[in-house]
Amino acid sequence: MGELRTLYPEIEANFSKMMKVDDTHTIYYEESGNPSGIPVIFLHGGPGCGTSPTCRRYFDPKSYRIIMLDQRGSGKSTPHACLKDNDTWHIIEDIEKVREELNIDKWLVFGGSWGSTLSLCYAIKHPERVLGLILRGIFLGRREDILWIYEKGGASNIHPEAFDRYISIIPEGERNNLIEAYYKRLTSENKKDRELAAKEWSMWEGSLVTLYPDPNLEQSFGEINYAISMATIECHFWMNNMFWDDDNWILNNIDVIKDIPTVIAHGRYDVDCRAIGAYELSKRLNDCDLNIVVSGHSSGEPAIVDVLVRATDKFKEVLK
């Protein structure tokens, strides 16, 4: 296979904007790279994580017009961690508003973890707008996928010491439904309760995302502003079953996008999002390049970066 590909050099945004999308929410979006290049939309994970300048670096800035947005309540979007009208379908409407404002007809859609979920939902709703999909760390959003991470019996069996910390703030009598117990605290009127729950929820996730332990990354997940938005919005989505009326909504509606060119990067040892989800998805697509590599979940792991950068380079040749 040769030398692993790495991220493109750092670049600055061409411009950024705060777009008011309804009476409550204002979202941040930006453009970088070549204004005349191939449009690509980067959809971040969480939900609730937001974007960072590093997200621009998966794309050749000479070839791509790179669009990034912070989803409702995330990153620089306001109000921070707001749950009102914050759901899958409103976020998809926001993506469309950005596309229309930028006068983009079709674009490449790039998303990882929850961003892969959102990318698939967006593509199913608007297949005519999608040139291709680049997906990382597939999360199909089914109840089994959610319970694997946040309840006992899944990832807890692989990271038991971190799981013990995660459940330590929840009384024994509430541990039969940890998601509900956390939601109660994350939406509490008591600021200390909210912040403690957010930090422990977020740091539990931080303990899962890399193949090798990374205490610094885990601690960074506990930074309170990041933790509040990610934990609160994630738990809100999980409590509401992704705002779907069908637990297997993605795979049950996948036929509409089965011929869209798709590249998937997934870690063989991804404890956060199991490889079976990526495999099941790939089997339902007619034009899919599935890459299961020696890696964990993180978008920054070398084998994952290699697949993603090779994918964007491949698409720039096909779409130019």
PDB file of C-alpha atoms in Angstrom:
ATOM      1  CA  MET A   1       0.000   0.000   0.000  1.00  0.00           C
ATOM      2  CA  GLY A   2       2.992   2.289   0.479  1.00  0.00           C
ATOM      3  CA  GLU A   3       3.317   5.324   2.707  1.00  0.00           C
ATOM      4  CA  LEU A   4       0.195   6.465   4.522  1.00  0.00           C
ATOM      5  CA  ARG A   5      -1.350   9.704   3.315  1.00  0.00           C
ATOM      6  CA  THR A   6      -1.544  12.546   5.812  1.00  0.00           C
ATOM      7  CA  LEU A   7      -3.674  15.663   6.115  1.00  0.00           C
ATOM      8  CA  TYR A   8      -3.214  18.617   3.774  1.00  0.00           C
ATOM      9  CA  PRO A   9      -1.500  21.709   5.274  1.00  0.00           C
ATOM     10  CA  GLU A  10      -3.429  24.142   7.428  1.00  0.00           C
ATOM     11  CA  ILE A  11      -5.476  26.776   5.631  1.00  0.00           C
ATOM     12  CA  GLU A  12      -7.587  29.731   6.685  1.00  0.00           C
ATOM     13  CA  ALA A  13     -11.262  30.182   5.879  1.00  0.00           C
ATOM     14  CA  ASN A  14     -12.121  32.399   2.918  1.00  0.00           C
ATOM     15  CA  PHE A  15     -15.056  33.726   4.921  1.00  0.00           C
ATOM     16  CA  SER A  16     -17.468  32.719   7.657  1.00  0.00           C
ATOM     17  CA  LYS A  17     -21.030  33.687   8.461  1.00  0.00           C
ATOM     18  CA  MET A  18     -23.665  33.384  11.165  1.00  0.00           C
ATOM     19  CA  MET A  19     -26.951  32.418   9.479  1.00  0.00           C
ATOM     20  CA  LYS A  20     -30.228  32.813  11.350  1.00  0.00           C
ATOM     21  CA  VAL A  21     -32.271  29.729  10.423  1.00  0.00           C
ATOM     22  CA  ASP A  22     -35.341  30.262  12.632  1.00  0.00           C
ATOM     23  CA  ASP A  23     -36.541  32.303  15.600  1.00  0.00           C
ATOM     24  CA  THR A  24     -34.261  30.364  17.964  1.00  0.00           C
ATOM     25  CA  HIS A  25     -31.165  29.142  16.134  1.00  0.00           C
ATOM     26  CA  THR A  26     -28.297  30.863  14.371  1.00  0.00           C
ATOM     27  CA  ILE A  27     -25.732  28.560  12.770  1.00  0.00           C
ATOM     28  CA  TYR A  28     -22.096  29.153  11.923  1.00  0.00           C
ATOM     29  CA  TYR A  29     -20.796  28.169   8.512  1.00  0.00           C
ATOM     30  CA  GLU A  30     -17.628  28.855   6.559  1.00  0.00           C
ATOM     31  CA  GLU A  31     -15.952  28.344   3.203  1.00  0.00           C
ATOM     32  CA  SER A  32     -12.301  27.564   2.557  1.00  0.00           C
ATOM     33  CA  GLY A  33     -10.230  26.289  -0.366  1.00  0.00           C
ATOM     34  CA  ASN A  34     -10.940  27.123  -4.013  1.00  0.00           C
ATOM     35  CA  PRO A  35     -14.180  29.146  -4.495  1.00  0.00           C
ATOM     36  CA  SER A  36     -14.431  27.637  -7.997  1.00  0.00           C
ATOM     37  CA  GLY A  37     -13.566  24.116  -6.870  1.00  0.00           C
ATOM     38  CA  ILE A  38     -15.647  20.982  -6.304  1.00  0.00           C
ATOM     39  CA  PRO A  39     -18.140  21.759  -3.523  1.00  0.00           C
ATOM     40  CA  VAL A  40     -17.925  19.513  -0.460  1.00  0.00           C
ATOM     41  CA  ILE A  41     -19.902  19.767   2.771  1.00  0.00           C
ATOM     42  CA  PHE A  42     -18.230  18.536   5.966  1.00  0.00           C
ATOM     43  CA  LEU A  43     -20.710  17.218   8.567  1.00  0.00           C
ATOM     44  CA  HIS A  44     -19.303  16.883  12.071  1.00  0.00           C
ATOM     45  CA  GLY A  45     -19.982  14.255  14.681  1.00  0.00           C
ATOM     46  CA  GLY A  46     -21.641  14.142  18.045  1.00  0.00           C
ATOM     47  CA  PRO A  47     -24.278  15.424  17.548  1.00  0.00           C
ATOM     48  CA  GLY A  48     -22.983  18.444  19.407  1.00  0.00           C
ATOM     49  CA  CYS A  49     -19.241  18.402  18.672  1.00  0.00           C
ATOM     50  CA  GLY A  50     -18.842  21.261  16.190  1.00  0.00           C
ATOM     51  CA  THR A  51     -16.085  21.740  13.613  1.00  0.00           C
ATOM     52  CA  SER A  52     -12.435  22.786  13.923  1.00  0.00           C
ATOM     53  CA  PRO A  53      -9.843  24.125  11.463  1.00  0.00           C
ATOM     54  CA  THR A  54      -8.380  20.597  11.196  1.00  0.00           C
ATOM     55  CA  CYS A  55     -11.561  19.481   9.415  1.00  0.00           C
ATOM     56  CA  ARG A  56     -10.532  21.533   6.351  1.00  0.00           C
ATOM     57  CA  ARG A  57      -7.392  19.457   5.922  1.00  0.00           C
ATOM     58  CA  TYR A  58      -8.936  16.290   4.445  1.00  0.00           C
ATOM     59  CA  PHE A  59      -9.308  18.124   1.132  1.00  0.00           C
ATOM     60  CA  ASP A  60      -6.908  19.495  -1.473  1.00  0.00           C
ATOM     61  CA  PRO A  61      -7.584  23.250  -1.135  1.00  0.00           C
ATOM     62  CA  LYS A  62      -6.670  23.804  -4.789  1.00  0.00           C
ATOM     63  CA  SER A  63      -9.413  21.435  -5.927  1.00  0.00           C
ATOM     64  CA  TYR A  64     -12.180  21.749  -3.355  1.00  0.00           C
ATOM     65  CA  ARG A  65     -14.598  24.423  -2.234  1.00  0.00           C
ATOM     66  CA  ILE A  66     -14.816  23.307   1.406  1.00  0.00           C
ATOM     67  CA  ILE A  67     -18.012  24.134   3.288  1.00  0.00           C
ATOM     68  CA  MET A  68     -18.287  23.449   7.017  1.00  0.00           C
ATOM     69  CA  LEU A  69     -21.117  24.235   9.404  1.00  0.00           C
ATOM     70  CA  ASP A  70     -21.651  23.905  13.128  1.00  0.00           C
ATOM     71  CA  GLN A  71     -24.978  22.154  13.639  1.00  0.00           C
ATOM     72  CA  ARG A  72     -27.645  23.576  15.933  1.00  0.00           C
ATOM     73  CA  GLY A  73     -26.349  24.198  19.453  1.00  0.00           C
ATOM     74  CA  SER A  74     -22.806  23.110  18.505  1.00  0.00           C
ATOM     75  CA  GLY A  75     -19.470  24.876  18.126  1.00  0.00           C
ATOM     76  CA  LYS A  76     -19.982  28.543  17.280  1.00  0.00           C
ATOM     77  CA  SER A  77     -23.710  28.163  16.576  1.00  0.00           C
ATOM     78  CA  THR A  78     -26.102  29.743  19.043  1.00  0.00           C
ATOM     79  CA  PRO A  79     -27.770  29.278  21.481  1.00  0.00           C
ATOM     80  CA  HIS A  80     -25.146  26.887  22.817  1.00  0.00           C
ATOM     81  CA  ALA A  81     -26.475  23.369  23.554  1.00  0.00           C
ATOM     82  CA  CYS A  82     -30.052  24.485  22.858  1.00  0.00           C
ATOM     83  CA  LEU A  83     -32.473  21.554  22.424  1.00  0.00           C
ATOM     84  CA  LYS A  84     -35.476  23.420  21.054  1.00  0.00           C
ATOM     85  CA  ASP A  85     -36.207  22.323  17.463  1.00  0.00           C
ATOM     86  CA  ASN A  86     -32.858  20.537  17.478  1.00  0.00           C
ATOM     87  CA  ASP A  87     -33.388  17.300  15.581  1.00  0.00           C
ATOM     88  CA  THR A  88     -32.263  15.400  12.504  1.00  0.00           C
ATOM     89  CA  TRP A  89     -34.800  16.977  10.170  1.00  0.00           C
ATOM     90  CA  HIS A  90     -34.225  20.590  11.197  1.00  0.00           C
ATOM     91  CA  ILE A  91     -30.468  20.106  10.741  1.00  0.00           C
ATOM     92  CA  ILE A  92     -31.071  18.747   7.232  1.00  0.00           C
ATOM     93  CA  GLU A  93     -33.163  21.841   6.487  1.00  0.00           C
ATOM     94  CA  ASP A  94     -30.251  23.986   7.702  1.00  0.00           C
ATOM     95  CA  ILE A  95     -27.837  22.168   5.376  1.00  0.00           C
ATOM     96  CA  GLU A  96     -30.173  22.906   2.473  1.00  0.00           C
ATOM     97  CA  LYS A  97     -30.367  26.592   3.454  1.00  0.00           C
ATOM     98  CA  VAL A  98     -26.575  26.818   3.358  1.00  0.00           C
ATOM     99  CA  ARG A  99     -26.442  25.047  -0.022  1.00  0.00           C
ATOM    100  CA  GLU A 100     -29.048  27.395  -1.484  1.00  0.00           C
ATOM    101  CA  GLU A 101     -27.409  30.523  -0.075  1.00  0.00           C
ATOM    102  CA  LEU A 102     -24.088  29.499  -1.630  1.00  0.00           C
ATOM    103  CA  ASN A 103     -25.803  28.716  -4.941  1.00  0.00           C
ATOM    104  CA  ILE A 104     -24.436  25.159  -5.002  1.00  0.00           C
ATOM    105  CA  ASP A 105     -26.360  22.700  -7.166  1.00  0.00           C
ATOM    106  CA  LYS A 106     -24.689  19.458  -6.032  1.00  0.00           C
ATOM    107  CA  TRP A 107     -21.898  18.656  -3.625  1.00  0.00           C
ATOM    108  CA  LEU A 108     -19.786  15.862  -2.207  1.00  0.00           C
ATOM    109  CA  VAL A 109     -20.943  14.934   1.319  1.00  0.00           C
ATOM    110  CA  PHE A 110     -18.312  14.017   3.923  1.00  0.00           C
ATOM    111  CA  GLY A 111     -19.204  12.917   7.459  1.00  0.00           C
ATOM    112  CA  GLY A 112     -17.915  10.798  10.335  1.00  0.00           C
ATOM    113  CA  SER A 113     -19.581   9.081  13.301  1.00  0.00           C
ATOM    114  CA  TRP A 114     -22.888  10.967  13.831  1.00  0.00           C
ATOM    115  CA  GLY A 115     -21.772  12.921  10.766  1.00  0.00           C
ATOM    116  CA  SER A 116     -22.038   9.664   8.783  1.00  0.00           C
ATOM    117  CA  THR A 117     -25.592   9.215  10.095  1.00  0.00           C
ATOM    118  CA  LEU A 118     -26.498  12.756   9.104  1.00  0.00           C
ATOM    119  CA  SER A 119     -24.803  12.382   5.712  1.00  0.00           C
ATOM    120  CA  LEU A 120     -26.863   9.286   4.956  1.00  0.00           C
ATOM    121  CA  CYS A 121     -30.095  10.934   6.141  1.00  0.00           C
ATOM    122  CA  TYR A 122     -29.366  14.031   4.053  1.00  0.00           C
ATOM    123  CA  ALA A 123     -28.582  11.921   0.981  1.00  0.00           C
ATOM    124  CA  ILE A 124     -31.774   9.882   1.382  1.00  0.00           C
ATOM    125  CA  LYS A 125     -33.833  13.073   1.629  1.00  0.00           C
ATOM    126  CA  HIS A 126     -31.969  14.910  -1.155  1.00  0.00           C
ATOM    127  CA  PRO A 127     -30.269  12.346  -3.423  1.00  0.00           C
ATOM    128  CA  GLU A 128     -30.357  14.740  -6.346  1.00  0.00           C
ATOM    129  CA  ARG A 129     -27.954  17.058  -4.486  1.00  0.00           C
ATOM    130  CA  VAL A 130     -25.263  14.468  -3.719  1.00  0.00           C
ATOM    131  CA  LEU A 131     -22.247  13.847  -5.964  1.00  0.00           C
ATOM    132  CA  GLY A 132     -20.841  11.179  -3.686  1.00  0.00           C
ATOM    133  CA  LEU A 133     -20.424  10.158  -0.046  1.00  0.00           C
ATOM    134  CA  ILE A 134     -17.254   9.833   2.031  1.00  0.00           C
ATOM    135  CA  LEU A 135     -18.150   8.305   5.388  1.00  0.00           C
ATOM    136  CA  ARG A 136     -16.088   7.436   8.470  1.00  0.00           C
ATOM    137  CA  GLY A 137     -16.979   5.461  11.613  1.00  0.00           C
ATOM    138  CA  ILE A 138     -20.457   4.397  10.508  1.00  0.00           C
ATOM    139  CA  PHE A 139     -23.185   4.957  13.107  1.00  0.00           C
ATOM    140  CA  LEU A 140     -26.585   3.716  11.938  1.00  0.00           C
ATOM    141  CA  GLY A 141     -28.367   5.173  14.969  1.00  0.00           C
ATOM    142  CA  ARG A 142     -30.362   2.056  15.808  1.00  0.00           C
ATOM    143  CA  ARG A 143     -31.255   1.344  19.399  1.00  0.00           C
ATOM    144  CA  GLU A 144     -28.690  -1.454  19.447  1.00  0.00           C
ATOM    145  CA  ASP A 145     -25.980   0.977  18.308  1.00  0.00           C
ATOM    146  CA  ILE A 146     -26.885   3.465  21.042  1.00  0.00           C
ATOM    147  CA  LEU A 147     -27.174   0.886  23.838  1.00  0.00           C
ATOM    148  CA  TRP A 148     -23.820  -0.625  22.853  1.00  0.00           C
ATOM    149  CA  ILE A 149     -22.075   2.620  23.841  1.00  0.00           C
ATOM    150  CA  TYR A 150     -24.076   3.972  26.764  1.00  0.00           C
ATOM    151  CA  GLU A 151     -25.528   0.998  28.636  1.00  0.00           C
ATOM    152  CA  LYS A 152     -23.900  -2.007  30.321  1.00  0.00           C
ATOM    153  CA  GLY A 153     -23.031  -5.007  28.169  1.00  0.00           C
ATOM    154  CA  GLY A 154     -21.378  -3.430  25.142  1.00  0.00           C
ATOM    155  CA  ALA A 155     -18.377  -1.104  25.174  1.00  0.00           C
ATOM    156  CA  SER A 156     -18.431  -1.452  28.976  1.00  0.00           C
ATOM    157  CA  ASN A 157     -16.984  -4.952  28.582  1.00  0.00           C
ATOM    158  CA  ILE A 158     -13.974  -3.560  26.715  1.00  0.00           C
ATOM    159  CA  HIS A 159     -13.353  -0.438  28.824  1.00  0.00           C
ATOM    160  CA  PRO A 160     -14.657  -1.492  32.271  1.00  0.00           C
ATOM    161  CA  GLU A 161     -12.523   0.918  34.289  1.00  0.00           C
ATOM    162  CA  ALA A 162     -13.737   3.955  32.304  1.00  0.00           C
ATOM    163  CA  PHE A 163     -17.305   2.637  32.455  1.00  0.00           C
ATOM    164  CA  ASP A 164     -17.092   2.465  36.248  1.00  0.00           C
ATOM    165  CA  ARG A 165     -16.300   6.164  36.313  1.00  0.00           C
ATOM    166  CA  TYR A 166     -19.120   6.897  33.857  1.00  0.00           C
ATOM    167  CA  ILE A 167     -21.716   5.174  36.079  1.00  0.00           C
ATOM    168  CA  SER A 168     -20.229   6.423  39.368  1.00  0.00           C
ATOM    169  CA  ILE A 169     -22.362   9.587  39.427  1.00  0.00           C
ATOM    170  CA  ILE A 170     -25.590   7.619  38.898  1.00  0.00           C
ATOM    171  CA  PRO A 171     -27.234   6.026  41.986  1.00  0.00           C
ATOM    172  CA  GLU A 172     -27.562   2.232  41.924  1.00  0.00           C
ATOM    173  CA  GLY A 173     -31.340   2.463  41.601  1.00  0.00           C
ATOM    174  CA  GLU A 174     -31.104   4.390  38.293  1.00  0.00           C
ATOM    175  CA  ARG A 175     -28.459   2.273  36.565  1.00  0.00           C
ATOM    176  CA  ASN A 176     -30.974   0.144  34.688  1.00  0.00           C
ATOM    177  CA  ASN A 177     -31.384   3.048  32.231  1.00  0.00           C
ATOM    178  CA  LEU A 178     -28.236   5.153  32.148  1.00  0.00           C
ATOM    179  CA  ILE A 179     -29.291   7.266  29.178  1.00  0.00           C
ATOM    180  CA  GLU A 180     -32.456   8.347  30.966  1.00  0.00           C
ATOM    181  CA  ALA A 181     -30.544   8.951  34.206  1.00  0.00           C
ATOM    182  CA  TYR A 182     -28.020  11.136  32.409  1.00  0.00           C
ATOM    183  CA  TYR A 183     -30.734  13.013  30.530  1.00  0.00           C
ATOM    184  CA  LYS A 184     -32.386  13.887  33.836  1.00  0.00           C
ATOM    185  CA  ARG A 185     -29.118  15.447  35.016  1.00  0.00           C
ATOM    186  CA  LEU A 186     -28.116  17.049  31.714  1.00  0.00           C
ATOM    187  CA  THR A 187     -31.432  18.910  31.607  1.00  0.00           C
ATOM    188  CA  SER A 188     -31.493  19.715  35.328  1.00  0.00           C
ATOM    189  CA  GLU A 189     -31.950  23.291  36.559  1.00  0.00           C
ATOM    190  CA  ASN A 190     -28.890  22.723  38.763  1.00  0.00           C
ATOM    191  CA  LYS A 191     -25.792  23.940  36.911  1.00  0.00           C
ATOM    192  CA  LYS A 192     -23.384  21.758  38.911  1.00  0.00           C
ATOM    193  CA  ASP A 193     -25.433  18.645  38.123  1.00  0.00           C
ATOM    194  CA  ARG A 194     -25.505  19.543  34.422  1.00  0.00           C
ATOM    195  CA  GLU A 195     -21.774  20.171  34.240  1.00  0.00           C
ATOM    196  CA  LEU A 196     -20.807  17.031  36.176  1.00  0.00           C
ATOM    197  CA  ALA A 197     -23.030  14.846  33.986  1.00  0.00           C
ATOM    198  CA  ALA A 198     -21.733  16.465  30.799  1.00  0.00           C
ATOM    199  CA  LYS A 199     -18.115  15.991  31.789  1.00  0.00           C
ATOM    200  CA  GLU A 200     -18.512  12.324  32.754  1.00  0.00           C
ATOM    201  CA  TRP A 201     -20.597  11.468  29.679  1.00  0.00           C
ATOM    202  CA  SER A 202     -18.120  13.177  27.371  1.00  0.00           C
ATOM    203  CA  MET A 203     -15.010  11.707  29.001  1.00  0.00           C
ATOM    204  CA  TRP A 204     -16.531   8.217  28.768  1.00  0.00           C
ATOM    205  CA  GLU A 205     -16.771   8.756  25.024  1.00  0.00           C
ATOM    206  CA  GLY A 206     -13.260  10.161  24.968  1.00  0.00           C
ATOM    207  CA  SER A 207     -11.976   6.921  26.473  1.00  0.00           C
ATOM    208  CA  LEU A 208     -13.424   4.908  23.567  1.00  0.00           C
ATOM    209  CA  VAL A 209     -12.367   6.736  20.430  1.00  0.00           C
ATOM    210  CA  THR A 210      -8.701   5.819  19.935  1.00  0.00           C
ATOM    211  CA  LEU A 211      -7.058   2.469  19.317  1.00  0.00           C
ATOM    212  CA  TYR A 212      -4.365   3.215  21.906  1.00  0.00           C
ATOM    213  CA  PRO A 213      -5.210   5.022  25.166  1.00  0.00           C
ATOM    214  CA  ASP A 214      -4.806   8.779  24.912  1.00  0.00           C
ATOM    215  CA  PRO A 215      -5.333  10.429  28.332  1.00  0.00           C
ATOM    216  CA  ASN A 216      -4.831  13.901  26.859  1.00  0.00           C
ATOM    217  CA  LEU A 217      -7.647  13.362  24.357  1.00  0.00           C
ATOM    218  CA  GLU A 218      -9.904  11.970  27.061  1.00  0.00           C
ATOM    219  CA  GLN A 219      -9.251  15.034  29.218  1.00  0.00           C
ATOM    220  CA  SER A 220      -9.957  17.335  26.249  1.00  0.00           C
ATOM    221  CA  PHE A 221     -13.402  15.751  25.942  1.00  0.00           C
ATOM    222  CA  GLY A 222     -14.036  16.991  29.477  1.00  0.00           C
ATOM    223  CA  GLU A 223     -13.563  20.668  28.539  1.00  0.00           C
ATOM    224  CA  ILE A 224     -16.846  21.992  29.847  1.00  0.00           C
ATOM    225  CA  ASN A 225     -18.177  23.989  26.873  1.00  0.00           C
ATOM    226  CA  TYR A 226     -17.482  21.105  24.506  1.00  0.00           C
ATOM    227  CA  ALA A 227     -18.833  18.552  26.981  1.00  0.00           C
ATOM    228  CA  ILE A 228     -22.055  20.474  27.624  1.00  0.00           C
ATOM    229  CA  SER A 229     -23.030  20.697  23.961  1.00  0.00           C
ATOM    230  CA  MET A 230     -21.971  17.188  23.001  1.00  0.00           C
ATOM    231  CA  ALA A 231     -23.431  15.363  26.000  1.00  0.00           C
ATOM    232  CA  THR A 232     -26.685  17.328  26.128  1.00  0.00           C
ATOM    233  CA  ILE A 233     -27.443  17.184  22.418  1.00  0.00           C
ATOM    234  CA  GLU A 234     -26.365  13.545  22.054  1.00  0.00           C
ATOM    235  CA  CYS A 235     -28.501  12.435  24.966  1.00  0.00           C
ATOM    236  CA  HIS A 236     -31.419  14.431  23.568  1.00  0.00           C
ATOM    237  CA  PHE A 237     -31.122  12.585  20.245  1.00  0.00           C
ATOM    238  CA  TRP A 238     -30.787   9.173  21.890  1.00  0.00           C
ATOM    239  CA  MET A 239     -33.787   9.805  24.151  1.00  0.00           C
ATOM    240  CA  ASN A 240     -35.832  10.643  21.055  1.00  0.00           C
ATOM    241  CA  ASN A 241     -34.600   7.720  18.927  1.00  0.00           C
ATOM    242  CA  MET A 242     -32.936  10.007  16.385  1.00  0.00           C
ATOM    243  CA  PHE A 243     -36.382  11.532  15.690  1.00  0.00           C
ATOM    244  CA  TRP A 244     -37.160   8.574  13.454  1.00  0.00           C
ATOM    245  CA  ASP A 245     -40.409   6.598  13.360  1.00  0.00           C
ATOM    246  CA  ASP A 246     -38.439   3.483  12.380  1.00  0.00           C
ATOM    247  CA  ASP A 247     -35.485   2.189  14.402  1.00  0.00           C
ATOM    248  CA  ASN A 248     -33.694   1.020  11.246  1.00  0.00           C
ATOM    249  CA  TRP A 249     -34.626   4.104   9.220  1.00  0.00           C
ATOM    250  CA  ILE A 250     -31.376   4.373   7.264  1.00  0.00           C
ATOM    251  CA  LEU A 251     -31.150   0.801   5.995  1.00  0.00           C
ATOM    252  CA  ASN A 252     -34.893   0.648   5.370  1.00  0.00           C
ATOM    253  CA  ASN A 253     -34.654   3.716   3.116  1.00  0.00           C
ATOM    254  CA  ILE A 254     -31.233   3.073   1.595  1.00  0.00           C
ATOM    255  CA  ASP A 255     -32.398   2.039  -1.883  1.00  0.00           C
ATOM    256  CA  VAL A 256     -32.802   5.652  -2.978  1.00  0.00           C
ATOM    257  CA  ILE A 257     -29.019   6.198  -2.668  1.00  0.00           C
ATOM    258  CA  LYS A 258     -27.728   2.711  -3.496  1.00  0.00           C
ATOM    259  CA  ASP A 259     -26.074   3.928  -6.724  1.00  0.00           C
ATOM    260  CA  ILE A 260     -24.380   7.040  -5.285  1.00  0.00           C
ATOM    261  CA  PRO A 261     -20.584   6.484  -5.233  1.00  0.00           C
ATOM    262  CA  THR A 262     -19.566   5.916  -1.618  1.00  0.00           C
ATOM    263  CA  VAL A 263     -16.279   5.402   0.239  1.00  0.00           C
ATOM    264  CA  ILE A 264     -16.350   4.117   3.833  1.00  0.00           C
ATOM    265  CA  ALA A 265     -13.455   4.228   6.308  1.00  0.00           C
ATOM    266  CA  HIS A 266     -14.007   2.208   9.481  1.00  0.00           C
ATOM    267  CA  GLY A 267     -11.697   1.002  12.229  1.00  0.00           C
ATOM    268  CA  ARG A 268     -11.599  -2.742  12.782  1.00  0.00           C
ATOM    269  CA  TYR A 269     -11.220  -2.020  16.499  1.00  0.00           C
ATOM    270  CA  ASP A 270     -13.687   0.855  16.696  1.00  0.00           C
ATOM    271  CA  VAL A 271     -15.262   0.413  20.134  1.00  0.00           C
ATOM    272  CA  ASP A 272     -17.571   3.396  19.728  1.00  0.00           C
ATOM    273  CA  CYS A 273     -19.234   2.353  16.451  1.00  0.00           C
ATOM    274  CA  ARG A 274     -18.972  -1.344  15.626  1.00  0.00           C
ATOM    275  CA  ALA A 275     -17.608  -2.460  12.262  1.00  0.00           C
ATOM    276  CA  ILE A 276     -20.741  -4.553  11.646  1.00  0.00           C
ATOM    277  CA  GLY A 277     -22.674  -1.349  10.900  1.00  0.00           C
ATOM    278  CA  ALA A 278     -20.235  -0.352   8.155  1.00  0.00           C
ATOM    279  CA  TYR A 279     -20.349  -3.858   6.716  1.00  0.00           C
ATOM    280  CA  GLU A 280     -24.160  -4.021   6.733  1.00  0.00           C
ATOM    281  CA  LEU A 281     -24.366  -0.627   5.033  1.00  0.00           C
ATOM    282  CA  SER A 282     -21.825  -1.543   2.368  1.00  0.00           C
ATOM    283  CA  LYS A 283     -23.784  -4.670   1.442  1.00  0.00           C
ATOM    284  CA  ARG A 284     -26.783  -2.502   0.572  1.00  0.00           C
ATOM    285  CA  LEU A 285     -24.892  -0.160  -1.752  1.00  0.00           C
ATOM    286  CA  ASN A 286     -24.010  -0.887  -5.391  1.00  0.00           C
ATOM    287  CA  ASP A 287     -21.038   1.478  -5.691  1.00  0.00           C
ATOM    288  CA  CYS A 288     -19.285   1.277  -2.335  1.00  0.00           C
ATOM    289  CA  ASP A 289     -15.603   1.065  -1.458  1.00  0.00           C
ATOM    290  CA  LEU A 290     -15.473  -0.341   2.100  1.00  0.00           C
ATOM    291  CA  ASN A 291     -12.151   0.079   3.930  1.00  0.00           C
ATOM    292  CA  ILE A 292     -11.955  -1.619   7.330  1.00  0.00           C
ATOM    293  CA  VAL A 293      -8.515  -0.740   8.689  1.00  0.00           C
ATOM    294  CA  VAL A 294      -6.412  -1.322  11.794  1.00  0.00           C
ATOM    295  CA  SER A 295      -7.706   1.626  13.770  1.00  0.00           C
ATOM    296  CA  GLY A 296     -10.117   2.823  16.398  1.00  0.00           C
ATOM    297  CA  HIS A 297     -12.894   5.382  15.912  1.00  0.00           C
ATOM    298  CA  SER A 298     -11.042   8.688  15.788  1.00  0.00           C
ATOM    299  CA  SER A 299     -10.880  10.647  12.545  1.00  0.00           C
ATOM    300  CA  GLY A 300      -7.275  11.521  13.379  1.00  0.00           C
ATOM    301  CA  GLU A 301      -5.893   7.979  13.470  1.00  0.00           C
ATOM    302  CA  PRO A 302      -3.293   7.397  10.720  1.00  0.00           C
ATOM    303  CA  ALA A 303      -5.035   4.547   8.874  1.00  0.00           C
ATOM    304  CA  ILE A 304      -8.344   6.438   8.869  1.00  0.00           C
ATOM    305  CA  VAL A 305      -6.730   9.666   7.649  1.00  0.00           C
ATOM    306  CA  ASP A 306      -5.046   7.695   4.870  1.00  0.00           C
ATOM    307  CA  VAL A 307      -8.353   6.291   3.569  1.00  0.00           C
ATOM    308  CA  LEU A 308     -10.158   9.628   3.814  1.00  0.00           C
ATOM    309  CA  VAL A 309      -7.481  11.664   2.025  1.00  0.00           C
ATOM    310  CA  ARG A 310      -7.144   9.031  -0.690  1.00  0.00           C
ATOM    311  CA  ALA A 311     -10.932   9.164  -1.090  1.00  0.00           C
ATOM    312  CA  THR A 312     -11.048  12.951  -1.508  1.00  0.00           C
ATOM    313  CA  ASP A 313      -8.170  12.730  -3.983  1.00  0.00           C
ATOM    314  CA  LYS A 314     -10.015  10.041  -5.931  1.00  0.00           C
ATOM    315  CA  PHE A 315     -13.209  12.088  -6.095  1.00  0.00           C
ATOM    316  CA  LYS A 316     -11.356  15.219  -7.240  1.00  0.00           C
ATOM    317  CA  GLU A 317     -10.138  13.294 -10.269  1.00  0.00           C
ATOM    318  CA  VAL A 318     -13.552  11.799 -11.008  1.00  0.00           C
ATOM    319  CA  LEU A 319     -15.518  15.013 -10.485  1.00  0.00           C
ATOM    320  CA  LYS A 320     -13.155  17.613 -11.993  1.00  0.00           C
TER     321      LYS A 320
END
